[in-house]
PDB file of C-alpha atoms and ligand atoms in Angstrom:
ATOM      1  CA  UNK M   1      18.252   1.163 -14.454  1.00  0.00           C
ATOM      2  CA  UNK M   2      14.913   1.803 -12.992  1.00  0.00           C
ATOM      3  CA  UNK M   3      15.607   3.983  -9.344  1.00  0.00           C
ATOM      4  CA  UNK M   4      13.596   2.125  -6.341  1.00  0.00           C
ATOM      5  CA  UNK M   5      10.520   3.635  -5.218  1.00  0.00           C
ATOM      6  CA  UNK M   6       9.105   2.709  -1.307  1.00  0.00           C
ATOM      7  CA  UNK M   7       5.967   4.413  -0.258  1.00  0.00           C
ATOM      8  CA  UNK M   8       4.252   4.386   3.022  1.00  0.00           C
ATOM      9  CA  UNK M   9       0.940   4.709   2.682  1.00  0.00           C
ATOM     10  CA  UNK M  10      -0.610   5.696   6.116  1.00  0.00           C
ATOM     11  CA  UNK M  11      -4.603   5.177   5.212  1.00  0.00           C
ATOM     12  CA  UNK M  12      -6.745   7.024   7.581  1.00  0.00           C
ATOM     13  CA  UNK M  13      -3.840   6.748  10.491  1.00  0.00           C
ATOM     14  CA  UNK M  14      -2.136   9.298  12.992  1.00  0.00           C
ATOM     15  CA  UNK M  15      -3.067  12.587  14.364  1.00  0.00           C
ATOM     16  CA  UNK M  16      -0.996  15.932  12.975  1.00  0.00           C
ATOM     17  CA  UNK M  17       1.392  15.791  16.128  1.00  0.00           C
ATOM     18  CA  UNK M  18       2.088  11.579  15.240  1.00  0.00           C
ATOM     19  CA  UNK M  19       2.258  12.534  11.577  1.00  0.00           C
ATOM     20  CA  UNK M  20       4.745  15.419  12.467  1.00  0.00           C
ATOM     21  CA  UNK M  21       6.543  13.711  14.825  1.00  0.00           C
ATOM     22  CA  UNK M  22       7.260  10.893  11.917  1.00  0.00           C
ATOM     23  CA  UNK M  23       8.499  12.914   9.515  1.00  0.00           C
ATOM     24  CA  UNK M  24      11.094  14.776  12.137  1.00  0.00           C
ATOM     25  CA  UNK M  25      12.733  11.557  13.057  1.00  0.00           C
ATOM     26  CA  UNK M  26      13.354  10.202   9.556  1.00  0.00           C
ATOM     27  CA  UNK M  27      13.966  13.630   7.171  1.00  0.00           C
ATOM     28  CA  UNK M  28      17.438  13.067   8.189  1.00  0.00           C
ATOM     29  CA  UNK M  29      17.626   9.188   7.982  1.00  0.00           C
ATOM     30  CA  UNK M  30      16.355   8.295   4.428  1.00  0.00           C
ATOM     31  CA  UNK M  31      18.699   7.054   1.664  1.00  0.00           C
ATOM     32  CA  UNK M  32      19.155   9.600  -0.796  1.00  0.00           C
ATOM     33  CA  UNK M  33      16.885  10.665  -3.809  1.00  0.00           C
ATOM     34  CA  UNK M  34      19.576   9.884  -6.586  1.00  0.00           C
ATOM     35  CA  UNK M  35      19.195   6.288  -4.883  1.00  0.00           C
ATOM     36  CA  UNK M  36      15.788   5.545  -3.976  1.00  0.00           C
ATOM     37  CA  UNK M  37      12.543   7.769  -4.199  1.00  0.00           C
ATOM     38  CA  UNK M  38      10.820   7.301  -0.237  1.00  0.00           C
ATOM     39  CA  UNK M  39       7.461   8.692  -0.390  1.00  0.00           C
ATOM     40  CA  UNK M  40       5.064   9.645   2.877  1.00  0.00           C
ATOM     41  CA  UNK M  41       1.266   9.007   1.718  1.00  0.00           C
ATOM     42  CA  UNK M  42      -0.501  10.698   4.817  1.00  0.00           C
ATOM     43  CA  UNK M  43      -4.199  11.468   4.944  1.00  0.00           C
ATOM     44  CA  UNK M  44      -5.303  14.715   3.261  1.00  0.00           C
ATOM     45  CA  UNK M  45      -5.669  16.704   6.411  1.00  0.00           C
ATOM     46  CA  UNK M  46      -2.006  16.667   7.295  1.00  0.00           C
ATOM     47  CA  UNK M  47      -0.468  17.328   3.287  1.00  0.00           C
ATOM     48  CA  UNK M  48      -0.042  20.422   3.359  1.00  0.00           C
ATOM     49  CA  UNK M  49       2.061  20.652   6.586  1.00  0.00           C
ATOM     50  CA  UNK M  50       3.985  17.481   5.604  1.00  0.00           C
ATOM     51  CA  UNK M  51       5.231  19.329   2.054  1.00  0.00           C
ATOM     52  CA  UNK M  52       6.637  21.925   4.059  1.00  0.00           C
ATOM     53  CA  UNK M  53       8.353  19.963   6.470  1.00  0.00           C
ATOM     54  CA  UNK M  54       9.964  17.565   3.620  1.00  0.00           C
ATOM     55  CA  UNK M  55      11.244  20.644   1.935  1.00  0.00           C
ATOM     56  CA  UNK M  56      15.238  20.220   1.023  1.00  0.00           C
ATOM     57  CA  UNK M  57      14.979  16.757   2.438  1.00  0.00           C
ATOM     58  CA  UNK M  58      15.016  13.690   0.598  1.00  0.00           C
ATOM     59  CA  UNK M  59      11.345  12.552   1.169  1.00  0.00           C
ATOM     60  CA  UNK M  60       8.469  13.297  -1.013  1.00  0.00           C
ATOM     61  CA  UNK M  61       4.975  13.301  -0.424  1.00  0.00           C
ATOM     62  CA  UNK M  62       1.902  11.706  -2.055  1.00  0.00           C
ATOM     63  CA  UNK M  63      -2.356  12.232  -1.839  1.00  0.00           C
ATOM     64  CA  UNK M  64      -4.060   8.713  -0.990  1.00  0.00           C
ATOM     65  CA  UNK M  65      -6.721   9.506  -3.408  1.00  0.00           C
ATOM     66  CA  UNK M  66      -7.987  12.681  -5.587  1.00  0.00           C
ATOM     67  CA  UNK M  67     -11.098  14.030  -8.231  1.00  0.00           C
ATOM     68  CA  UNK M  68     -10.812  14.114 -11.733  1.00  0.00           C
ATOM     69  CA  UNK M  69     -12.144  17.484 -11.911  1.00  0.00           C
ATOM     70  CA  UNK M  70     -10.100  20.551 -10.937  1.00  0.00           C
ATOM     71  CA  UNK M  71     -13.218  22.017  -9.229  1.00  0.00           C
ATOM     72  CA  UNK M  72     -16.982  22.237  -8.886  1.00  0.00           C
ATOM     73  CA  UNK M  73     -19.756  20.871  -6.570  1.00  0.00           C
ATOM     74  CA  UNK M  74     -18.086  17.686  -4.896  1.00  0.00           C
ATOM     75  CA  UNK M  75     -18.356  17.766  -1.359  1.00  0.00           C
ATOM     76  CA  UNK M  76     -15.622  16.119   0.284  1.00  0.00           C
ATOM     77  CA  UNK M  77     -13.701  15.674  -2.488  1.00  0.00           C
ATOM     78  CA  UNK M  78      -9.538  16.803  -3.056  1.00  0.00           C
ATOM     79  CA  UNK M  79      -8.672  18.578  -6.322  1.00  0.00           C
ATOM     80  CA  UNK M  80      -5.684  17.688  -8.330  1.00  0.00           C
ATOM     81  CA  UNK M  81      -5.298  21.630  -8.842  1.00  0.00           C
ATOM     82  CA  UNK M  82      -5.088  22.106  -4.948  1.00  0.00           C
ATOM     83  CA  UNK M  83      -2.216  19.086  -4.604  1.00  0.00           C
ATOM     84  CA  UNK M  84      -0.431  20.313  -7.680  1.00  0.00           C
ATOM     85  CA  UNK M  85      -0.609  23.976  -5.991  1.00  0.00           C
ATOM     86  CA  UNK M  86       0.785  22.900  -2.699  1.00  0.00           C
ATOM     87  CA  UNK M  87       3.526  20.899  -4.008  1.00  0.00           C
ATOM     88  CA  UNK M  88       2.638  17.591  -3.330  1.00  0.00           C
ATOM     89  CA  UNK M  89       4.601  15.370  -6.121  1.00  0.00           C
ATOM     90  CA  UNK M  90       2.520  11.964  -6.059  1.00  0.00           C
ATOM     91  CA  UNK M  91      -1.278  10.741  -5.698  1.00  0.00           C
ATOM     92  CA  UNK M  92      -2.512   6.803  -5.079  1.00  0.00           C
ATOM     93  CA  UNK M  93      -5.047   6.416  -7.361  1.00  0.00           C
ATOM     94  CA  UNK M  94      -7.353   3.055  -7.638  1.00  0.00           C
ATOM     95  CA  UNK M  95      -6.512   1.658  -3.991  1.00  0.00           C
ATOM     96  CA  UNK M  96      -8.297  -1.473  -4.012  1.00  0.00           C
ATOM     97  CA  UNK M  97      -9.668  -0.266  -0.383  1.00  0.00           C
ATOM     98  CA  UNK M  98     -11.113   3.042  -2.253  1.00  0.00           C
ATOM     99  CA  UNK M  99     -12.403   0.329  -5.476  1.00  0.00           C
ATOM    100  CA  UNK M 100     -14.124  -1.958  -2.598  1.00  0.00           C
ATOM    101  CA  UNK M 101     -15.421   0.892  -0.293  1.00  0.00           C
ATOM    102  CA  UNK M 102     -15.782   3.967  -2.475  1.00  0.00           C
ATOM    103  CA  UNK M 103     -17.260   2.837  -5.558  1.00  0.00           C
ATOM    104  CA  UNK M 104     -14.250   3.494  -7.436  1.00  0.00           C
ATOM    105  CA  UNK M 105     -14.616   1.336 -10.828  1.00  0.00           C
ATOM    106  CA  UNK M 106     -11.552   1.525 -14.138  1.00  0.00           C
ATOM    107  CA  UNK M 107     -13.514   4.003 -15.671  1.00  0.00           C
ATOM    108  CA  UNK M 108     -13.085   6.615 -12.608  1.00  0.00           C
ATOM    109  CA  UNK M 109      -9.319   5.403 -12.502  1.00  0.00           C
ATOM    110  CA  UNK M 110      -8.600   6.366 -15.587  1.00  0.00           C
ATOM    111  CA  UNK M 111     -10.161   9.988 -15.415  1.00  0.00           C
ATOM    112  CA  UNK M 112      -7.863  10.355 -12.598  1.00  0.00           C
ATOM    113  CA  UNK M 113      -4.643   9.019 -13.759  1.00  0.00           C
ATOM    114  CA  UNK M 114      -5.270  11.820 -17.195  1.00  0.00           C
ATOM    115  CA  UNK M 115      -5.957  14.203 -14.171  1.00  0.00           C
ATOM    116  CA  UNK M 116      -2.776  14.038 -12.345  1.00  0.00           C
ATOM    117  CA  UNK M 117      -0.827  14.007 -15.695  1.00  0.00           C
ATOM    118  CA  UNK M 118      -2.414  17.459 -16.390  1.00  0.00           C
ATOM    119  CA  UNK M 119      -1.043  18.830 -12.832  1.00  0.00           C
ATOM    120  CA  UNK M 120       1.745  17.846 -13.167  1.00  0.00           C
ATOM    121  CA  UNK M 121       1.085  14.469 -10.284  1.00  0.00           C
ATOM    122  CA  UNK M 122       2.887  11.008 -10.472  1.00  0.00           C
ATOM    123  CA  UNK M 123      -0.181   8.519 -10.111  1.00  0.00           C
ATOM    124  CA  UNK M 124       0.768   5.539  -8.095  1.00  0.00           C
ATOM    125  CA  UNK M 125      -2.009   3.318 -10.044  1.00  0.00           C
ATOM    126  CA  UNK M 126      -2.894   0.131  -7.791  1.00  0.00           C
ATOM    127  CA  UNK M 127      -4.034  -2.637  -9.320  1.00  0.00           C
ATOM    128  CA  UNK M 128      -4.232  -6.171  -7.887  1.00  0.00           C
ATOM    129  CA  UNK M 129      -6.880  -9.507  -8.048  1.00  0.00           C
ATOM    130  CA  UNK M 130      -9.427 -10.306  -4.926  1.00  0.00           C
ATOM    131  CA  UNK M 131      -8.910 -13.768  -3.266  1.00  0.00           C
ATOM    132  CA  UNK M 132     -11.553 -15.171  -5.325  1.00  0.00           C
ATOM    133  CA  UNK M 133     -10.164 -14.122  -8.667  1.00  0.00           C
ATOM    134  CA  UNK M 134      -6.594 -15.114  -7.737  1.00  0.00           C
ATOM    135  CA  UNK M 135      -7.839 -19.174  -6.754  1.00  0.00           C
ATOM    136  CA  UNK M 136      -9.761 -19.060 -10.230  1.00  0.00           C
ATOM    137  CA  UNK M 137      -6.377 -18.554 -11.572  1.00  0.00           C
ATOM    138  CA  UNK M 138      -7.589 -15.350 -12.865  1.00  0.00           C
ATOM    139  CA  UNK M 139      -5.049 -12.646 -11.930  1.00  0.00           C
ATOM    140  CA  UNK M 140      -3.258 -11.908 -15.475  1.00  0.00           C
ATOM    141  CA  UNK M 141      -6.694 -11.264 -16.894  1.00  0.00           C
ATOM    142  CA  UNK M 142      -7.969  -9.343 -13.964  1.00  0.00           C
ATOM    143  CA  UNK M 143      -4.689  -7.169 -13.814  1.00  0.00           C
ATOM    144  CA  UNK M 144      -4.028  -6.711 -17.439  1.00  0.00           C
ATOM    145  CA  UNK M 145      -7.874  -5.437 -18.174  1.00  0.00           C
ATOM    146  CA  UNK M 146      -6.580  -3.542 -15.133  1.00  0.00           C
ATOM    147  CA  UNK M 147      -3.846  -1.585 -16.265  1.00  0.00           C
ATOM    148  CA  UNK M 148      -5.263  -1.081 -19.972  1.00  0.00           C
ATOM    149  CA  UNK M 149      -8.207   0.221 -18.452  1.00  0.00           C
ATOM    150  CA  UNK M 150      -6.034   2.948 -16.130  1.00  0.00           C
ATOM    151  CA  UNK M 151      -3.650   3.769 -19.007  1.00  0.00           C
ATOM    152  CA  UNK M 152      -6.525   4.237 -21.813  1.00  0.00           C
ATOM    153  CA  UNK M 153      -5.454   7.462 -23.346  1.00  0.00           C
ATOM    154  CA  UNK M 154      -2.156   8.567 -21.962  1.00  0.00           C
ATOM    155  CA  UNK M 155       1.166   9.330 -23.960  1.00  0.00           C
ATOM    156  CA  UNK M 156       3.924   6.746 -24.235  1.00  0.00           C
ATOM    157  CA  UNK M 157       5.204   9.333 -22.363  1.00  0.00           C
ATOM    158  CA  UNK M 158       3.745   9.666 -19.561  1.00  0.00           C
ATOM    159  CA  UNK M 159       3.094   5.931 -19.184  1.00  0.00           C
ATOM    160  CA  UNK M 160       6.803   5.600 -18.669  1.00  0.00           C
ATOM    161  CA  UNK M 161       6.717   8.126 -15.314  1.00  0.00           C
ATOM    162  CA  UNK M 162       3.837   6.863 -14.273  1.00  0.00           C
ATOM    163  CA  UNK M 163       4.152   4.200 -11.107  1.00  0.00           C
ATOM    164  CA  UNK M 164       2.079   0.747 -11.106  1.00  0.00           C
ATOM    165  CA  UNK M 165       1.766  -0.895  -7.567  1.00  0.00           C
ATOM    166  CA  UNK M 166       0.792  -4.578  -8.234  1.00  0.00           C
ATOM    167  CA  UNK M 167      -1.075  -5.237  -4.866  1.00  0.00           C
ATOM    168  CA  UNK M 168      -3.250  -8.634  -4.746  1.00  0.00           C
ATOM    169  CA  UNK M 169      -6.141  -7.890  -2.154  1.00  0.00           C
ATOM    170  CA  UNK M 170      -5.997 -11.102  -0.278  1.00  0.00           C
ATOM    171  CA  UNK M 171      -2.406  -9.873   0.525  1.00  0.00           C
ATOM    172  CA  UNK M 172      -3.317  -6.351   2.306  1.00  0.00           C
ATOM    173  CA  UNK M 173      -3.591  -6.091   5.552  1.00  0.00           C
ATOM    174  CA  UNK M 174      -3.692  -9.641   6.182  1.00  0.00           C
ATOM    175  CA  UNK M 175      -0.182 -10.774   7.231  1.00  0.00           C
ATOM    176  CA  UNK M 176      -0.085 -13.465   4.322  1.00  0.00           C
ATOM    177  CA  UNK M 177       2.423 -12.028   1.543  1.00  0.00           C
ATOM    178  CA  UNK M 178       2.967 -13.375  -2.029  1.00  0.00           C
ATOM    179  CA  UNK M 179       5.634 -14.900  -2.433  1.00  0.00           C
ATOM    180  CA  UNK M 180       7.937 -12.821  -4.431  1.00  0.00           C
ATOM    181  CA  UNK M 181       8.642 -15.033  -7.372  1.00  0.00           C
ATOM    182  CA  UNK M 182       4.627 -15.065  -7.927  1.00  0.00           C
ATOM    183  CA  UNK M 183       4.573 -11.126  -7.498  1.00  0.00           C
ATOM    184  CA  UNK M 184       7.511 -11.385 -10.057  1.00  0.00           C
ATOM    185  CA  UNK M 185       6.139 -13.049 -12.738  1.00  0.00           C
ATOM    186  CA  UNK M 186       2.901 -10.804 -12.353  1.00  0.00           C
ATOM    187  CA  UNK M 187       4.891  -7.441 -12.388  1.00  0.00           C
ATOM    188  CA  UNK M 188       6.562  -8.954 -15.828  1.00  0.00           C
ATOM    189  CA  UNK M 189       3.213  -9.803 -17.312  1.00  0.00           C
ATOM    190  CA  UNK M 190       2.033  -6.276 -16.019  1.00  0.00           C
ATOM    191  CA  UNK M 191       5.347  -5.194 -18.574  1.00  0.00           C
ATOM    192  CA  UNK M 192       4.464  -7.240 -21.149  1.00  0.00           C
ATOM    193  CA  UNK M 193       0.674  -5.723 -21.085  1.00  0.00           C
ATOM    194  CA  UNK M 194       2.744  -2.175 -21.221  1.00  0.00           C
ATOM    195  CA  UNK M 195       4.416  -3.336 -24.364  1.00  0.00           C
ATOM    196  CA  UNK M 196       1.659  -3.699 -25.964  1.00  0.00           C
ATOM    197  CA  UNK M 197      -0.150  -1.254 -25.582  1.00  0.00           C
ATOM    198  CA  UNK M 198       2.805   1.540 -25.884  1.00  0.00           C
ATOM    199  CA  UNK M 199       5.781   0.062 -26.774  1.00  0.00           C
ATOM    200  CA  UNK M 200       9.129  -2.045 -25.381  1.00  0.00           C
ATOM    201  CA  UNK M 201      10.405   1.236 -24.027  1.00  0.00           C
ATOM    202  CA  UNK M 202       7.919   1.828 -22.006  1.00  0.00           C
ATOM    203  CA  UNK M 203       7.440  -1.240 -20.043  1.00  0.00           C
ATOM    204  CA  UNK M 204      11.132  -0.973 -19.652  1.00  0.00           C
ATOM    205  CA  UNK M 205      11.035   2.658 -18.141  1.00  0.00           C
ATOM    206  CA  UNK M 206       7.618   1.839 -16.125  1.00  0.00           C
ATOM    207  CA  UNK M 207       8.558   1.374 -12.151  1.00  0.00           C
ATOM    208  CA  UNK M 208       5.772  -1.316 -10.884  1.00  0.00           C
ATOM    209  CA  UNK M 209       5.826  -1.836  -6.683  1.00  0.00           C
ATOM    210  CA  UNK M 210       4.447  -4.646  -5.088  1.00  0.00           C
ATOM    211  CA  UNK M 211       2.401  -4.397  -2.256  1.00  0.00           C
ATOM    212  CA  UNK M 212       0.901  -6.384   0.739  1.00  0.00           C
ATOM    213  CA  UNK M 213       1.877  -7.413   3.711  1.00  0.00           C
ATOM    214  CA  UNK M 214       5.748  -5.841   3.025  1.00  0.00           C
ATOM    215  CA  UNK M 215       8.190  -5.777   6.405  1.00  0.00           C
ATOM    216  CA  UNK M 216      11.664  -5.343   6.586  1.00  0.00           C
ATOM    217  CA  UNK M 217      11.931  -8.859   7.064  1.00  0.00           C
ATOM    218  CA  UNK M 218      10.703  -9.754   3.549  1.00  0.00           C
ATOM    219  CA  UNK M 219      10.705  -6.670   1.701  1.00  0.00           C
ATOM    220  CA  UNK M 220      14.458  -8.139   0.359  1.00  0.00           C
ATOM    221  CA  UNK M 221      13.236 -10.750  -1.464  1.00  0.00           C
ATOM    222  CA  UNK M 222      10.482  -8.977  -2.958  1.00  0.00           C
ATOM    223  CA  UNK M 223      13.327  -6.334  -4.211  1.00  0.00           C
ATOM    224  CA  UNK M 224      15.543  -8.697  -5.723  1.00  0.00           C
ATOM    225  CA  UNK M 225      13.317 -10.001  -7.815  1.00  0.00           C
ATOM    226  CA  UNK M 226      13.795  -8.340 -11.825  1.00  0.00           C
ATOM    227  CA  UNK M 227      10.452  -6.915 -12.840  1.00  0.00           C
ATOM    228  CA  UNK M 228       9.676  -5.603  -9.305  1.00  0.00           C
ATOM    229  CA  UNK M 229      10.842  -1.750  -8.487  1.00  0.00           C
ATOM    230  CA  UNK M 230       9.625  -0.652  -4.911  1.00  0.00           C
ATOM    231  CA  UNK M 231       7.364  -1.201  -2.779  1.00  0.00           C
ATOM    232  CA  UNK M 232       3.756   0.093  -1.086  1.00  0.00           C
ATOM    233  CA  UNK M 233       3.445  -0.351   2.515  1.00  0.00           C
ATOM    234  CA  UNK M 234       0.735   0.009   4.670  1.00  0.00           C
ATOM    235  CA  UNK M 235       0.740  -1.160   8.502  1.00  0.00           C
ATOM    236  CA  UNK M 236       4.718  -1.725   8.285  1.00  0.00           C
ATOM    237  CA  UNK M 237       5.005   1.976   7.053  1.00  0.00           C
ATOM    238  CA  UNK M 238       3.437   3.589  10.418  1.00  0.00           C
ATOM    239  CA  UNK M 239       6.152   3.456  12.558  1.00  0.00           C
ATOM    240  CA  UNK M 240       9.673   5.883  12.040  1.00  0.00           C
ATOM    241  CA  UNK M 241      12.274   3.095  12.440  1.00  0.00           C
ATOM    242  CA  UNK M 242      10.494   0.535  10.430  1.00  0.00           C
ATOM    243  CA  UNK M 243       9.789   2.939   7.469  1.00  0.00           C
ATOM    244  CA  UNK M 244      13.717   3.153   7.366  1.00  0.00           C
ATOM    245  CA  UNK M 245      14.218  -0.408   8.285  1.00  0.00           C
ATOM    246  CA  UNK M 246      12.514  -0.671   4.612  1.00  0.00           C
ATOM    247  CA  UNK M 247      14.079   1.565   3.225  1.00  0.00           C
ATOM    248  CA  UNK M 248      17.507   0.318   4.606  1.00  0.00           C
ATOM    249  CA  UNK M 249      16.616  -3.896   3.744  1.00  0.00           C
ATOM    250  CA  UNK M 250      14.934  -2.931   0.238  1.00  0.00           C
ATOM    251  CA  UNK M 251      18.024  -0.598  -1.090  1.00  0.00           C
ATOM    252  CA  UNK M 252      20.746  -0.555   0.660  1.00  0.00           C
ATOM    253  CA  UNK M 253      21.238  -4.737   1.509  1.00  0.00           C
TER     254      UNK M 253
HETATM  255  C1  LIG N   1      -1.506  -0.996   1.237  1.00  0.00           C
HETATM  256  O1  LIG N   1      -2.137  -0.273   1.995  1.00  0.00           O
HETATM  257  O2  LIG N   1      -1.410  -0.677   0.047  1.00  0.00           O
HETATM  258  C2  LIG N   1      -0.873  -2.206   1.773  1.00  0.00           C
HETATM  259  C3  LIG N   1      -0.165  -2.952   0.959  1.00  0.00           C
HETATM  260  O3  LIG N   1      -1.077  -2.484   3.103  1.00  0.00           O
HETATM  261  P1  LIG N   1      -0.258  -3.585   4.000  1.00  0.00           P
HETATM  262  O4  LIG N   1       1.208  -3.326   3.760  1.00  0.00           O
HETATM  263  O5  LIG N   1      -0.666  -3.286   5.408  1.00  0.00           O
HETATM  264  O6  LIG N   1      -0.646  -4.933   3.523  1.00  0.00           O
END
């Protein structure tokens, strides 16, 4: 049995006292970690505070986006040393807003997944097909060159810890979901790309989320569905009540 993973990734949202403020009202609320792993993704600013608040809760919290390289001349930049070092457990690597905006290609998304295996990070890899690719009836080749690309290299291993989050980009941010059945049947493909390149035990053990436009008023049916394990949230994830709300629908109903 593969344990449910929801994470709420906040993109470039809230000020320290907001961010704070979250994390007081729902410490005491979430489902617990033998039942569901619920992960806060805040901007970078605010990580360091947030791991300290979580501590002996059941939350965990992730990076949005790291380097490959521990250190060096990169202005701007997070280190996976520095996360590792301040406990943070999980990073979002390949976010198809950091791919579109940031130049991030499957070369750099690789380096980085092999990064956060060396410290010790769970990489939340996102993969997913643009509007475009996805009417051209192209989203199993997009997403399997996709995930072979970000898993190049890694251990059978550490394939099986790692997290996919299947997120098609005409779905984020827009209000207009997939419907879960479609989502489905990618997530399985997305297992049967695992297979072969590792093996049947790891695209059993791999936990794949689905992501875009996920509410607690659909985040159900995208959970019942076989092949699909949690979910990654972005503007239903901002508010205290309706991060448990999802938490609540997507394990507990
Ligand atoms: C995301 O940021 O990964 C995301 C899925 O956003 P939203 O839930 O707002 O579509």
């Amino acid at each position: 049995m593969r344990k449910p993973i929801i994470a709420a990734n906040w993109k470039m949202n809230k000020t320290l006292l907001e961010a704070t403020s979250f994390i007081e009202q729902v410490k005491g609320e979430v489902l617990p970690k033998s039942k569901v792993d619920s992960v806060v993704c805040p901007p970078a600013l605010f990580l360091a505070q947030l791991v300290e608040l979580v501590k002996n809760s059941d939350l965990e919290i992730s990076a949005q986006n790291m380097h490959f390289e521990e250190s060096g001349a990169f202005t701007g930049e997070i280190s996976p040393k520095a996360l590792e070092d301040i406990g943070v457990k999980y990073v979002i690597i390949g976010h198809s807003e950091r791919r579109e905006m940031f130049n991030e290609t499957d070369e750099t998304v690789n380096k980085k997944v092999l990064a956060a295996f060396n410290y010790h990070l769970t990489p939340i890899v996102c993969v997913g097909e643009t509007l475009q690719q996805y009417e051209k009836g192209e989203t199993k080749r997009i997403v399997g060159s996709q995930v072979k690309m970000a898993f190049a290299g890694l251990t059978e291993q550490q394939v099986k810890q790692a997290i996919i989050a299947y997120e098609p980009i005409w779905a984020i941010g827009t209000g207009k979901s997939s419907t879960a059945k479609a989502a489905n049947e990618v997530c399985g493909y997305i297992r049967r790309v695992v297979a072969e390149q590792f093996s049947k035990e790891a695209a059993e053990s791999i936990r794949i989320q689905y992501g875009g436009s996920v509410k607690p008023e659909n985040i159900k049916e995208f959970m019942s569905e076989p092949n699909i394990d949690g979910a990654l949230v972005g503007g239903a994830s901002l508010e205290a009540q309706s991060f448990l709300q999802l938490l609540e629908a997507g394990c507990n109903g």
